[in-house]
């Protein structure tokens, strides 16, 4: 008898929470709200982010560096409190093979007409990207 009452209470408890689809929507909404809360918290900007970057100068006044972001190459102007860091990256990039990529570490910022990357550091890379040219998609 006690087992039947427990099973009945369990079923009633589940049925009052809604259908499986409603419960999944509630869980998703809570996860989304938590993600938004974490992304807007001060702790979200504490660490630098790593990007694959390449030196790809053009004939116009656009910045010579690009980063792989959101599924494509985007030109960025590099800036840093340590100007020697930007100069060292530029020197290495100009001496490297045209297909060489770097791991750029920093914080991207949108600005117009090009984005900016606050450069915190970089690691040279000797490999060529599997992503292809700036006009191809992965």
mmCIF file with all atom_site columns, C-alpha atoms in Angstrom:
data_model
loop_
_atom_site.group_PDB
_atom_site.id
_atom_site.type_symbol
_atom_site.label_atom_id
_atom_site.label_alt_id
_atom_site.label_comp_id
_atom_site.label_asym_id
_atom_site.label_entity_id
_atom_site.label_seq_id
_atom_site.pdbx_PDB_ins_code
_atom_site.Cartn_x
_atom_site.Cartn_y
_atom_site.Cartn_z
_atom_site.occupancy
_atom_site.B_iso_or_equiv
_atom_site.pdbx_formal_charge
_atom_site.auth_seq_id
_atom_site.auth_comp_id
_atom_site.auth_asym_id
_atom_site.auth_atom_id
_atom_site.pdbx_PDB_model_num
ATOM 1   C CA . UNK A 1 1   ? 0.000  0.000  0.000   1.00 0.00 ? 1   UNK A CA 1
ATOM 2   C CA . UNK A 1 2   ? 2.794  2.422  0.884   1.00 0.00 ? 2   UNK A CA 1
ATOM 3   C CA . UNK A 1 3   ? 4.505  1.598  -2.427  1.00 0.00 ? 3   UNK A CA 1
ATOM 4   C CA . UNK A 1 4   ? 1.323  2.423  -4.344  1.00 0.00 ? 4   UNK A CA 1
ATOM 5   C CA . UNK A 1 5   ? 0.936  5.748  -2.537  1.00 0.00 ? 5   UNK A CA 1
ATOM 6   C CA . UNK A 1 6   ? 4.582  6.599  -3.273  1.00 0.00 ? 6   UNK A CA 1
ATOM 7   C CA . UNK A 1 7   ? 4.191  5.744  -6.965  1.00 0.00 ? 7   UNK A CA 1
ATOM 8   C CA . UNK A 1 8   ? 0.984  7.771  -7.172  1.00 0.00 ? 8   UNK A CA 1
ATOM 9   C CA . UNK A 1 9   ? 2.605  10.783 -5.510  1.00 0.00 ? 9   UNK A CA 1
ATOM 10  C CA . UNK A 1 10  ? 5.564  10.491 -7.882  1.00 0.00 ? 10  UNK A CA 1
ATOM 11  C CA . UNK A 1 11  ? 3.272  10.419 -10.933 1.00 0.00 ? 11  UNK A CA 1
ATOM 12  C CA . UNK A 1 12  ? 1.231  13.368 -9.707  1.00 0.00 ? 12  UNK A CA 1
ATOM 13  C CA . UNK A 1 13  ? 4.419  15.310 -8.990  1.00 0.00 ? 13  UNK A CA 1
ATOM 14  C CA . UNK A 1 14  ? 5.667  14.717 -12.520 1.00 0.00 ? 14  UNK A CA 1
ATOM 15  C CA . UNK A 1 15  ? 2.362  15.504 -14.162 1.00 0.00 ? 15  UNK A CA 1
ATOM 16  C CA . UNK A 1 16  ? 2.110  18.838 -12.379 1.00 0.00 ? 16  UNK A CA 1
ATOM 17  C CA . UNK A 1 17  ? 5.469  19.912 -13.868 1.00 0.00 ? 17  UNK A CA 1
ATOM 18  C CA . UNK A 1 18  ? 4.041  19.891 -17.407 1.00 0.00 ? 18  UNK A CA 1
ATOM 19  C CA . UNK A 1 19  ? 4.758  17.876 -20.488 1.00 0.00 ? 19  UNK A CA 1
ATOM 20  C CA . UNK A 1 20  ? 8.277  16.759 -21.326 1.00 0.00 ? 20  UNK A CA 1
ATOM 21  C CA . UNK A 1 21  ? 8.429  19.513 -23.952 1.00 0.00 ? 21  UNK A CA 1
ATOM 22  C CA . UNK A 1 22  ? 7.385  22.162 -21.404 1.00 0.00 ? 22  UNK A CA 1
ATOM 23  C CA . UNK A 1 23  ? 9.961  20.891 -18.909 1.00 0.00 ? 23  UNK A CA 1
ATOM 24  C CA . UNK A 1 24  ? 12.663 20.963 -21.594 1.00 0.00 ? 24  UNK A CA 1
ATOM 25  C CA . UNK A 1 25  ? 11.686 24.550 -22.474 1.00 0.00 ? 25  UNK A CA 1
ATOM 26  C CA . UNK A 1 26  ? 11.893 25.542 -18.788 1.00 0.00 ? 26  UNK A CA 1
ATOM 27  C CA . UNK A 1 27  ? 15.344 23.948 -18.439 1.00 0.00 ? 27  UNK A CA 1
ATOM 28  C CA . UNK A 1 28  ? 16.514 25.681 -21.633 1.00 0.00 ? 28  UNK A CA 1
ATOM 29  C CA . UNK A 1 29  ? 15.172 29.055 -20.458 1.00 0.00 ? 29  UNK A CA 1
ATOM 30  C CA . UNK A 1 30  ? 16.966 28.703 -17.117 1.00 0.00 ? 30  UNK A CA 1
ATOM 31  C CA . UNK A 1 31  ? 20.235 27.728 -18.849 1.00 0.00 ? 31  UNK A CA 1
ATOM 32  C CA . UNK A 1 32  ? 19.914 30.665 -21.252 1.00 0.00 ? 32  UNK A CA 1
ATOM 33  C CA . UNK A 1 33  ? 19.288 33.139 -18.438 1.00 0.00 ? 33  UNK A CA 1
ATOM 34  C CA . UNK A 1 34  ? 22.261 31.747 -16.495 1.00 0.00 ? 34  UNK A CA 1
ATOM 35  C CA . UNK A 1 35  ? 24.471 32.079 -19.578 1.00 0.00 ? 35  UNK A CA 1
ATOM 36  C CA . UNK A 1 36  ? 23.396 35.700 -20.062 1.00 0.00 ? 36  UNK A CA 1
ATOM 37  C CA . UNK A 1 37  ? 24.015 36.433 -16.383 1.00 0.00 ? 37  UNK A CA 1
ATOM 38  C CA . UNK A 1 38  ? 27.513 34.921 -16.542 1.00 0.00 ? 38  UNK A CA 1
ATOM 39  C CA . UNK A 1 39  ? 28.391 36.699 -19.799 1.00 0.00 ? 39  UNK A CA 1
ATOM 40  C CA . UNK A 1 40  ? 27.450 40.095 -18.390 1.00 0.00 ? 40  UNK A CA 1
ATOM 41  C CA . UNK A 1 41  ? 29.215 39.599 -15.082 1.00 0.00 ? 41  UNK A CA 1
ATOM 42  C CA . UNK A 1 42  ? 32.549 41.343 -14.404 1.00 0.00 ? 42  UNK A CA 1
ATOM 43  C CA . UNK A 1 43  ? 34.245 37.949 -14.159 1.00 0.00 ? 43  UNK A CA 1
ATOM 44  C CA . UNK A 1 44  ? 33.469 37.248 -17.842 1.00 0.00 ? 44  UNK A CA 1
ATOM 45  C CA . UNK A 1 45  ? 36.127 39.709 -19.010 1.00 0.00 ? 45  UNK A CA 1
ATOM 46  C CA . UNK A 1 46  ? 38.904 38.560 -16.686 1.00 0.00 ? 46  UNK A CA 1
ATOM 47  C CA . UNK A 1 47  ? 40.753 36.269 -19.112 1.00 0.00 ? 47  UNK A CA 1
ATOM 48  C CA . UNK A 1 48  ? 42.125 36.849 -22.579 1.00 0.00 ? 48  UNK A CA 1
ATOM 49  C CA . UNK A 1 49  ? 40.822 34.807 -25.487 1.00 0.00 ? 49  UNK A CA 1
ATOM 50  C CA . UNK A 1 50  ? 42.948 32.984 -28.059 1.00 0.00 ? 50  UNK A CA 1
ATOM 51  C CA . UNK A 1 51  ? 42.391 33.362 -31.805 1.00 0.00 ? 51  UNK A CA 1
ATOM 52  C CA . UNK A 1 52  ? 44.043 31.982 -34.897 1.00 0.00 ? 52  UNK A CA 1
ATOM 53  C CA . UNK A 1 53  ? 45.450 34.987 -36.707 1.00 0.00 ? 53  UNK A CA 1
ATOM 54  C CA . UNK A 1 54  ? 47.336 35.642 -39.886 1.00 0.00 ? 54  UNK A CA 1
ATOM 55  C CA . UNK A 1 55  ? 49.287 38.426 -41.495 1.00 0.00 ? 55  UNK A CA 1
ATOM 56  C CA . UNK A 1 56  ? 47.523 39.265 -44.756 1.00 0.00 ? 56  UNK A CA 1
ATOM 57  C CA . UNK A 1 57  ? 48.415 42.800 -45.898 1.00 0.00 ? 57  UNK A CA 1
ATOM 58  C CA . UNK A 1 58  ? 46.388 44.392 -48.664 1.00 0.00 ? 58  UNK A CA 1
ATOM 59  C CA . UNK A 1 59  ? 46.884 47.378 -50.954 1.00 0.00 ? 59  UNK A CA 1
ATOM 60  C CA . UNK A 1 60  ? 44.436 49.635 -49.126 1.00 0.00 ? 60  UNK A CA 1
ATOM 61  C CA . UNK A 1 61  ? 44.684 51.174 -45.663 1.00 0.00 ? 61  UNK A CA 1
ATOM 62  C CA . UNK A 1 62  ? 43.034 48.155 -43.977 1.00 0.00 ? 62  UNK A CA 1
ATOM 63  C CA . UNK A 1 63  ? 44.897 46.546 -41.058 1.00 0.00 ? 63  UNK A CA 1
ATOM 64  C CA . UNK A 1 64  ? 47.293 43.796 -42.163 1.00 0.00 ? 64  UNK A CA 1
ATOM 65  C CA . UNK A 1 65  ? 46.162 41.202 -39.597 1.00 0.00 ? 65  UNK A CA 1
ATOM 66  C CA . UNK A 1 66  ? 43.073 38.996 -39.615 1.00 0.00 ? 66  UNK A CA 1
ATOM 67  C CA . UNK A 1 67  ? 41.604 36.689 -36.997 1.00 0.00 ? 67  UNK A CA 1
ATOM 68  C CA . UNK A 1 68  ? 39.398 33.652 -37.517 1.00 0.00 ? 68  UNK A CA 1
ATOM 69  C CA . UNK A 1 69  ? 36.146 34.503 -35.758 1.00 0.00 ? 69  UNK A CA 1
ATOM 70  C CA . UNK A 1 70  ? 32.519 33.480 -36.271 1.00 0.00 ? 70  UNK A CA 1
ATOM 71  C CA . UNK A 1 71  ? 33.448 31.114 -39.106 1.00 0.00 ? 71  UNK A CA 1
ATOM 72  C CA . UNK A 1 72  ? 35.450 33.564 -41.213 1.00 0.00 ? 72  UNK A CA 1
ATOM 73  C CA . UNK A 1 73  ? 38.478 35.828 -41.393 1.00 0.00 ? 73  UNK A CA 1
ATOM 74  C CA . UNK A 1 74  ? 37.953 39.341 -40.060 1.00 0.00 ? 74  UNK A CA 1
ATOM 75  C CA . UNK A 1 75  ? 40.468 42.173 -40.314 1.00 0.00 ? 75  UNK A CA 1
ATOM 76  C CA . UNK A 1 76  ? 41.532 43.656 -37.005 1.00 0.00 ? 76  UNK A CA 1
ATOM 77  C CA . UNK A 1 77  ? 43.762 46.481 -35.915 1.00 0.00 ? 77  UNK A CA 1
ATOM 78  C CA . UNK A 1 78  ? 46.146 45.307 -33.209 1.00 0.00 ? 78  UNK A CA 1
ATOM 79  C CA . UNK A 1 79  ? 46.800 47.501 -30.233 1.00 0.00 ? 79  UNK A CA 1
ATOM 80  C CA . UNK A 1 80  ? 48.496 46.927 -26.925 1.00 0.00 ? 80  UNK A CA 1
ATOM 81  C CA . UNK A 1 81  ? 49.791 48.829 -23.954 1.00 0.00 ? 81  UNK A CA 1
ATOM 82  C CA . UNK A 1 82  ? 53.111 47.184 -24.829 1.00 0.00 ? 82  UNK A CA 1
ATOM 83  C CA . UNK A 1 83  ? 53.952 48.564 -28.301 1.00 0.00 ? 83  UNK A CA 1
ATOM 84  C CA . UNK A 1 84  ? 57.029 46.300 -28.423 1.00 0.00 ? 84  UNK A CA 1
ATOM 85  C CA . UNK A 1 85  ? 54.685 43.294 -28.416 1.00 0.00 ? 85  UNK A CA 1
ATOM 86  C CA . UNK A 1 86  ? 52.864 44.527 -31.538 1.00 0.00 ? 86  UNK A CA 1
ATOM 87  C CA . UNK A 1 87  ? 56.196 45.338 -33.219 1.00 0.00 ? 87  UNK A CA 1
ATOM 88  C CA . UNK A 1 88  ? 57.574 41.868 -32.407 1.00 0.00 ? 88  UNK A CA 1
ATOM 89  C CA . UNK A 1 89  ? 54.495 40.224 -33.918 1.00 0.00 ? 89  UNK A CA 1
ATOM 90  C CA . UNK A 1 90  ? 54.739 42.407 -37.015 1.00 0.00 ? 90  UNK A CA 1
ATOM 91  C CA . UNK A 1 91  ? 58.445 41.584 -37.443 1.00 0.00 ? 91  UNK A CA 1
ATOM 92  C CA . UNK A 1 92  ? 57.824 37.841 -37.086 1.00 0.00 ? 92  UNK A CA 1
ATOM 93  C CA . UNK A 1 93  ? 54.812 37.958 -39.400 1.00 0.00 ? 93  UNK A CA 1
ATOM 94  C CA . UNK A 1 94  ? 56.723 39.777 -42.143 1.00 0.00 ? 94  UNK A CA 1
ATOM 95  C CA . UNK A 1 95  ? 59.576 37.250 -41.918 1.00 0.00 ? 95  UNK A CA 1
ATOM 96  C CA . UNK A 1 96  ? 57.297 34.192 -41.857 1.00 0.00 ? 96  UNK A CA 1
ATOM 97  C CA . UNK A 1 97  ? 55.901 32.200 -44.737 1.00 0.00 ? 97  UNK A CA 1
ATOM 98  C CA . UNK A 1 98  ? 52.833 33.831 -46.308 1.00 0.00 ? 98  UNK A CA 1
ATOM 99  C CA . UNK A 1 99  ? 50.593 30.985 -45.094 1.00 0.00 ? 99  UNK A CA 1
ATOM 100 C CA . UNK A 1 100 ? 51.856 31.065 -41.492 1.00 0.00 ? 100 UNK A CA 1
ATOM 101 C CA . UNK A 1 101 ? 49.328 31.593 -38.757 1.00 0.00 ? 101 UNK A CA 1
ATOM 102 C CA . UNK A 1 102 ? 49.742 32.819 -35.225 1.00 0.00 ? 102 UNK A CA 1
ATOM 103 C CA . UNK A 1 103 ? 47.857 32.276 -32.018 1.00 0.00 ? 103 UNK A CA 1
ATOM 104 C CA . UNK A 1 104 ? 46.874 35.775 -30.951 1.00 0.00 ? 104 UNK A CA 1
ATOM 105 C CA . UNK A 1 105 ? 45.765 36.232 -27.367 1.00 0.00 ? 105 UNK A CA 1
ATOM 106 C CA . UNK A 1 106 ? 43.673 39.209 -26.402 1.00 0.00 ? 106 UNK A CA 1
ATOM 107 C CA . UNK A 1 107 ? 40.263 40.828 -26.282 1.00 0.00 ? 107 UNK A CA 1
ATOM 108 C CA . UNK A 1 108 ? 38.373 41.637 -29.484 1.00 0.00 ? 108 UNK A CA 1
ATOM 109 C CA . UNK A 1 109 ? 36.345 44.828 -29.713 1.00 0.00 ? 109 UNK A CA 1
ATOM 110 C CA . UNK A 1 110 ? 34.009 45.936 -32.464 1.00 0.00 ? 110 UNK A CA 1
ATOM 111 C CA . UNK A 1 111 ? 34.706 49.304 -33.956 1.00 0.00 ? 111 UNK A CA 1
ATOM 112 C CA . UNK A 1 112 ? 34.255 50.760 -37.365 1.00 0.00 ? 112 UNK A CA 1
ATOM 113 C CA . UNK A 1 113 ? 35.220 50.152 -40.008 1.00 0.00 ? 113 UNK A CA 1
ATOM 114 C CA . UNK A 1 114 ? 37.442 47.339 -38.602 1.00 0.00 ? 114 UNK A CA 1
ATOM 115 C CA . UNK A 1 115 ? 37.479 45.514 -35.311 1.00 0.00 ? 115 UNK A CA 1
ATOM 116 C CA . UNK A 1 116 ? 40.326 45.848 -32.841 1.00 0.00 ? 116 UNK A CA 1
ATOM 117 C CA . UNK A 1 117 ? 42.195 43.255 -30.845 1.00 0.00 ? 117 UNK A CA 1
ATOM 118 C CA . UNK A 1 118 ? 43.787 44.302 -27.591 1.00 0.00 ? 118 UNK A CA 1
ATOM 119 C CA . UNK A 1 119 ? 46.878 42.104 -27.905 1.00 0.00 ? 119 UNK A CA 1
ATOM 120 C CA . UNK A 1 120 ? 48.010 40.379 -24.733 1.00 0.00 ? 120 UNK A CA 1
ATOM 121 C CA . UNK A 1 121 ? 50.453 37.961 -26.361 1.00 0.00 ? 121 UNK A CA 1
ATOM 122 C CA . UNK A 1 122 ? 51.074 35.692 -29.328 1.00 0.00 ? 122 UNK A CA 1
ATOM 123 C CA . UNK A 1 123 ? 52.561 32.359 -30.256 1.00 0.00 ? 123 UNK A CA 1
ATOM 124 C CA . UNK A 1 124 ? 53.988 31.809 -33.740 1.00 0.00 ? 124 UNK A CA 1
ATOM 125 C CA . UNK A 1 125 ? 52.533 28.921 -35.704 1.00 0.00 ? 125 UNK A CA 1
ATOM 126 C CA . UNK A 1 126 ? 54.271 27.055 -38.478 1.00 0.00 ? 126 UNK A CA 1
ATOM 127 C CA . UNK A 1 127 ? 51.210 25.350 -39.915 1.00 0.00 ? 127 UNK A CA 1
ATOM 128 C CA . UNK A 1 128 ? 48.876 26.368 -42.686 1.00 0.00 ? 128 UNK A CA 1
ATOM 129 C CA . UNK A 1 129 ? 45.208 26.581 -41.839 1.00 0.00 ? 129 UNK A CA 1
ATOM 130 C CA . UNK A 1 130 ? 42.783 23.946 -42.996 1.00 0.00 ? 130 UNK A CA 1
ATOM 131 C CA . UNK A 1 131 ? 40.285 26.768 -43.314 1.00 0.00 ? 131 UNK A CA 1
ATOM 132 C CA . UNK A 1 132 ? 41.715 27.894 -46.655 1.00 0.00 ? 132 UNK A CA 1
ATOM 133 C CA . UNK A 1 133 ? 41.678 31.350 -48.139 1.00 0.00 ? 133 UNK A CA 1
ATOM 134 C CA . UNK A 1 134 ? 39.667 34.305 -46.951 1.00 0.00 ? 134 UNK A CA 1
ATOM 135 C CA . UNK A 1 135 ? 37.054 33.576 -49.596 1.00 0.00 ? 135 UNK A CA 1
ATOM 136 C CA . UNK A 1 136 ? 36.503 29.929 -48.702 1.00 0.00 ? 136 UNK A CA 1
ATOM 137 C CA . UNK A 1 137 ? 34.469 28.429 -45.917 1.00 0.00 ? 137 UNK A CA 1
ATOM 138 C CA . UNK A 1 138 ? 35.532 25.553 -43.662 1.00 0.00 ? 138 UNK A CA 1
#
